[in-house]
Amino acid sequence: DIQMTQSPSSLSASVGDRVTITCRASQGITNYLAWFQQKPGKAPKSLIYGASSLQSGVPSRFSGSGSGTDFTLTISSLQPEDFATYYCQQYISYPLTFGGGTKIEI
Amino acid sequence: EVQLLESGGDLVQPGGSLRLSCAASGFTFSIYAMTWVRQAPGKGLEWVSTIGTNDDTYYADSVKGRFTISRDNSRNTLYLQVNGLRAEDTAVYFCAKSLVVDGRGYFDYWGQGTLVTVSS
C-alpha cells in the first residue's frame, strides 16, 4: 500500500499569510495526487487534481505542485474561509490512500 | 448541478447490518465510477470501496468480505451493504463521484454523508 504523509499536522496562520502544506508518498505516484478541503461537519471539497490542476470554481490563490513522491499545496494569501483541514490523496493504485490531514487554524 | 445524497445510516448493534444508499443527480450516473469514503469521529478520511462502470469492484482490506458495493444505473443510485458491523466501523460514510483524467479517477464531487454508529 502507498502511504501518504502530510506535514505539518496543524499550523497557525493569519489572514493574508502564504501557507504551504507538504505531502509525501511512500513510492512514486507520478502526478496522481489530489487535494481536498474539509470544514467541520461538511463534506470534503475537491481543490486540485493531477498534482497541479485546479478544480473548476476553486480560487486561483490555491496551487499545487510536485511529481513522483513530493508534493505541495500552497495558498498564496490566506482568506477567512480557508481555515479548514486539508487532505492529500493518491489515486494511482488501490487501495486509494489519504494523508492524515493538515488543520489550518487562526 | 451534481448532487449526491446519502441515506441509510443508523445506530446498530455490533454484528448488525445496514444498506447505505447514495442517490445521484445532475450527471449521467452510468458512465462514472463511484466510491464510498468514511470518516470516523475526529479522524481522517479512509477509502472504503469503489465500483467501476463495468461493475468492477475494489475494497479496503478492513471491509473486504463484510461490505458489498453495488449500483443501480436505472435508479441512479449507489449502494453499500454493510454486514458484520464492528465498533471501528462507526463513521460518517460519504459517496463520491470519480472523474477520469489521464487514465485514473479522482473524486470531483462528494455527498454530505450519512452517519453509521455501531454500539450496544
Tab-separated table of C-alpha atoms in Angstrom:
chain	number	residue	atom	x	y	z
A	1	ASP	CA	0.000	0.000	0.000
A	2	ILE	CA	1.135	3.560	-0.689
A	3	GLN	CA	1.451	5.619	2.491
A	4	MET	CA	0.746	9.350	2.284
A	5	THR	CA	2.417	11.569	4.886
A	6	GLN	CA	1.360	15.179	5.323
A	7	SER	CA	3.166	17.875	7.225
A	8	PRO	CA	2.572	19.732	9.344
A	9	SER	CA	-0.451	18.143	11.008
A	10	SER	CA	-1.589	21.606	12.056
A	11	LEU	CA	-0.482	25.183	11.705
A	12	SER	CA	-1.499	28.608	12.903
A	13	ALA	CA	-1.713	31.391	10.372
A	14	SER	CA	-3.231	34.798	9.801
A	15	VAL	CA	-5.348	36.249	7.030
A	16	GLY	CA	-3.062	37.240	4.172
A	17	ASP	CA	-0.331	34.716	5.008
A	18	ARG	CA	1.212	32.457	2.393
A	19	VAL	CA	0.766	28.863	3.534
A	20	THR	CA	2.414	25.701	2.219
A	21	ILE	CA	1.468	22.120	3.093
A	22	THR	CA	3.578	19.161	2.026
A	23	CYS	CA	2.580	15.624	1.159
A	24	ARG	CA	4.978	12.752	0.619
A	25	ALA	CA	4.144	9.394	-0.943
A	26	SER	CA	5.955	6.236	0.139
A	27	GLN	CA	6.552	5.385	-3.541
A	28	GLY	CA	6.303	7.230	-6.803
A	29	ILE	CA	2.792	8.180	-7.905
A	30	THR	CA	3.769	10.360	-10.904
A	31	ASN	CA	1.181	13.143	-10.676
A	32	TYR	CA	-1.880	11.171	-9.499
A	33	LEU	CA	-2.316	13.344	-6.457
A	34	ALA	CA	-5.419	15.240	-5.328
A	35	TRP	CA	-6.005	17.804	-2.608
A	36	PHE	CA	-9.251	18.294	-0.686
A	37	GLN	CA	-10.515	20.895	1.761
A	38	GLN	CA	-12.866	19.956	4.581
A	39	LYS	CA	-14.645	22.217	7.022
A	40	PRO	CA	-16.142	20.892	10.282
A	41	GLY	CA	-19.308	18.902	9.735
A	42	LYS	CA	-19.076	19.248	5.962
A	43	ALA	CA	-18.141	17.035	3.057
A	44	PRO	CA	-14.663	17.281	1.561
A	45	LYS	CA	-14.344	19.588	-1.435
A	46	SER	CA	-12.058	18.935	-4.373
A	47	LEU	CA	-9.368	21.578	-4.859
A	48	ILE	CA	-6.660	20.132	-7.077
A	49	TYR	CA	-6.164	17.012	-9.192
A	50	GLY	CA	-3.230	15.797	-11.237
A	51	ALA	CA	-0.993	17.431	-8.598
A	52	SER	CA	-1.385	20.886	-10.108
A	53	SER	CA	-4.699	21.243	-11.979
A	54	LEU	CA	-7.258	23.462	-10.290
A	55	GLN	CA	-10.766	22.061	-9.941
A	56	SER	CA	-13.355	24.272	-11.648
A	57	GLY	CA	-14.542	27.071	-9.368
A	58	VAL	CA	-11.598	26.924	-6.970
A	59	PRO	CA	-9.935	30.308	-6.380
A	60	SER	CA	-6.572	30.880	-8.036
A	61	ARG	CA	-4.880	31.541	-4.684
A	62	PHE	CA	-4.736	27.736	-4.378
A	63	SER	CA	-1.968	25.985	-6.280
A	64	GLY	CA	-0.357	22.579	-6.269
A	65	SER	CA	2.998	21.299	-7.411
A	66	GLY	CA	5.189	18.234	-7.355
A	67	SER	CA	5.647	14.894	-9.027
A	68	GLY	CA	6.868	11.466	-8.033
A	69	THR	CA	6.858	11.384	-4.249
A	70	ASP	CA	6.893	15.002	-3.051
A	71	PHE	CA	4.016	17.419	-3.412
A	72	THR	CA	2.916	20.783	-2.057
A	73	LEU	CA	-0.311	22.722	-1.713
A	74	THR	CA	0.129	26.475	-1.477
A	75	ILE	CA	-2.403	29.125	-0.534
A	76	SER	CA	-0.906	32.403	-1.689
A	77	SER	CA	-2.938	34.721	0.553
A	78	LEU	CA	-4.998	33.037	3.239
A	79	GLN	CA	-8.622	34.133	3.413
A	80	PRO	CA	-11.020	33.692	6.377
A	81	GLU	CA	-12.914	30.944	4.519
A	82	ASP	CA	-9.703	28.939	4.068
A	83	PHE	CA	-9.430	27.920	7.710
A	84	ALA	CA	-10.129	24.205	7.382
A	85	THR	CA	-8.451	20.815	7.217
A	86	TYR	CA	-6.669	19.794	4.029
A	87	TYR	CA	-6.034	16.257	2.804
A	88	CYS	CA	-3.889	14.863	0.028
A	89	GLN	CA	-4.791	11.581	-1.678
A	90	GLN	CA	-3.106	9.313	-4.199
A	91	TYR	CA	-5.212	7.749	-6.906
A	92	ILE	CA	-2.667	5.829	-8.937
A	93	SER	CA	-3.470	2.460	-7.385
A	94	TYR	CA	-5.733	0.609	-4.957
A	95	PRO	CA	-6.058	0.847	-2.067
A	96	LEU	CA	-6.585	4.571	-2.526
A	97	THR	CA	-4.967	6.358	0.403
A	98	PHE	CA	-5.197	9.746	2.075
A	99	GLY	CA	-2.745	11.761	4.080
A	100	GLY	CA	-3.531	12.340	7.730
A	101	GLY	CA	-4.671	15.917	7.175
A	102	THR	CA	-3.387	19.408	7.948
A	103	LYS	CA	-5.556	21.697	10.028
A	104	ILE	CA	-5.107	25.410	9.407
A	105	GLU	CA	-6.113	27.455	12.439
A	106	ILE	CA	-6.238	31.134	13.136
B	1	GLU	CA	-25.769	20.624	-10.836
B	2	VAL	CA	-24.216	17.444	-9.493
B	3	GLN	CA	-25.911	16.211	-6.329
B	4	LEU	CA	-25.132	13.166	-4.207
B	5	LEU	CA	-27.469	12.366	-1.328
B	6	GLU	CA	-26.588	9.590	1.071
B	7	SER	CA	-29.062	7.848	3.347
B	8	GLY	CA	-29.425	4.710	5.427
B	9	GLY	CA	-27.106	5.476	8.324
B	10	ASP	CA	-28.332	4.466	11.760
B	11	LEU	CA	-27.405	3.215	15.211
B	12	VAL	CA	-26.814	-0.531	15.000
B	13	GLN	CA	-25.529	-3.187	17.364
B	14	PRO	CA	-22.221	-4.939	16.797
B	15	GLY	CA	-22.671	-7.681	14.254
B	16	GLY	CA	-25.594	-5.892	12.651
B	17	SER	CA	-26.202	-4.859	9.056
B	18	LEU	CA	-27.266	-1.796	7.108
B	19	ARG	CA	-27.676	-0.771	3.496
B	20	LEU	CA	-26.410	2.684	2.662
B	21	SER	CA	-27.679	4.473	-0.433
B	22	CYS	CA	-26.404	7.394	-2.468
B	23	ALA	CA	-28.886	8.992	-4.851
B	24	ALA	CA	-27.166	10.795	-7.707
B	25	SER	CA	-28.453	13.531	-9.980
B	26	GLY	CA	-27.146	16.165	-12.341
B	27	PHE	CA	-24.880	13.864	-14.363
B	28	THR	CA	-25.004	10.639	-16.371
B	29	PHE	CA	-24.550	8.233	-13.478
B	30	SER	CA	-23.839	5.130	-15.532
B	31	ILE	CA	-20.600	6.403	-17.095
B	32	TYR	CA	-18.778	7.268	-13.874
B	33	ALA	CA	-17.085	5.154	-11.258
B	34	MET	CA	-18.411	5.745	-7.759
B	35	THR	CA	-16.776	5.394	-4.369
B	36	TRP	CA	-17.510	5.220	-0.646
B	37	VAL	CA	-15.161	7.006	1.751
B	38	ARG	CA	-15.623	7.080	5.510
B	39	GLN	CA	-14.503	9.271	8.367
B	40	ALA	CA	-14.509	8.104	11.966
B	41	PRO	CA	-15.345	10.784	14.557
B	42	GLY	CA	-12.453	13.228	14.839
B	43	LYS	CA	-10.320	11.226	12.394
B	44	GLY	CA	-9.171	11.483	8.798
B	45	LEU	CA	-10.591	10.160	5.556
B	46	GLU	CA	-10.471	6.454	4.721
B	47	TRP	CA	-11.263	4.958	1.332
B	48	VAL	CA	-13.734	2.069	1.632
B	49	SER	CA	-14.772	0.821	-1.806
B	50	THR	CA	-15.074	1.746	-5.481
B	51	ILE	CA	-17.278	0.377	-8.244
B	52	GLY	CA	-16.410	0.990	-11.849
B	53	THR	CA	-18.634	1.458	-14.867
B	54	ASN	CA	-18.364	-2.254	-15.695
B	55	ASP	CA	-19.308	-3.232	-12.124
B	56	ASP	CA	-15.684	-3.990	-11.288
B	57	THR	CA	-15.275	-3.581	-7.538
B	58	TYR	CA	-12.442	-2.736	-5.164
B	59	TYR	CA	-12.369	-2.865	-1.359
B	60	ALA	CA	-10.187	-1.791	1.520
B	61	ASP	CA	-8.781	-4.774	3.410
B	62	SER	CA	-10.572	-3.581	6.550
B	63	VAL	CA	-14.006	-4.178	4.967
B	64	LYS	CA	-13.337	-6.959	2.470
B	65	GLY	CA	-15.758	-9.841	2.959
B	66	ARG	CA	-18.138	-7.744	5.076
B	67	PHE	CA	-19.112	-4.848	2.796
B	68	THR	CA	-20.544	-5.048	-0.730
B	69	ILE	CA	-20.721	-2.131	-3.125
B	70	SER	CA	-23.254	-2.104	-5.952
B	71	ARG	CA	-25.026	0.269	-8.274
B	72	ASP	CA	-28.393	0.528	-9.994
B	73	ASN	CA	-27.949	2.669	-13.087
B	74	SER	CA	-31.697	2.658	-13.770
B	75	ARG	CA	-32.233	4.364	-10.403
B	76	ASN	CA	-29.028	6.467	-10.459
B	77	THR	CA	-28.204	5.038	-7.065
B	78	LEU	CA	-25.065	3.675	-5.418
B	79	TYR	CA	-25.304	1.227	-2.535
B	80	LEU	CA	-23.109	-0.134	0.221
B	81	GLN	CA	-24.300	-3.237	2.044
B	82	VAL	CA	-22.504	-3.352	5.355
B	83	ASN	CA	-22.577	-6.579	7.345
B	84	GLY	CA	-20.815	-7.793	10.460
B	85	LEU	CA	-20.501	-4.269	11.781
B	86	ARG	CA	-17.861	-3.508	14.379
B	87	ALA	CA	-17.319	-0.551	16.675
B	88	GLU	CA	-14.456	0.591	14.435
B	89	ASP	CA	-16.888	0.939	11.516
B	90	THR	CA	-18.514	3.880	13.299
B	91	ALA	CA	-18.096	6.781	10.887
B	92	VAL	CA	-19.710	9.192	8.510
B	93	TYR	CA	-19.892	7.468	5.132
B	94	PHE	CA	-19.532	9.720	2.082
B	95	CYS	CA	-20.174	8.780	-1.512
B	96	ALA	CA	-18.025	10.402	-4.165
B	97	LYS	CA	-18.120	10.607	-7.941
B	98	SER	CA	-14.929	9.840	-9.850
B	99	LEU	CA	-13.763	11.769	-12.891
B	100	VAL	CA	-11.145	10.049	-15.032
B	101	VAL	CA	-8.260	12.220	-16.173
B	102	ASP	CA	-5.154	10.704	-17.768
B	103	GLY	CA	-6.447	7.197	-17.139
B	104	ARG	CA	-7.116	7.478	-13.402
B	105	GLY	CA	-10.172	8.664	-11.484
B	106	TYR	CA	-10.144	11.339	-8.814
B	107	PHE	CA	-13.074	12.458	-6.626
B	108	ASP	CA	-14.588	15.587	-8.108
B	109	TYR	CA	-17.868	15.648	-6.169
B	110	TRP	CA	-18.844	14.399	-2.708
B	111	GLY	CA	-22.122	13.872	-0.905
B	112	GLN	CA	-22.841	15.207	2.577
B	113	GLY	CA	-22.515	11.842	4.262
B	114	THR	CA	-24.589	9.506	6.426
B	115	LEU	CA	-23.652	8.510	9.968
B	116	VAL	CA	-23.280	4.888	10.980
B	117	THR	CA	-22.909	4.264	14.693
B	118	VAL	CA	-22.087	0.776	15.930
B	119	SER	CA	-22.764	0.368	19.623
B	120	SER	CA	-24.599	-1.894	22.035
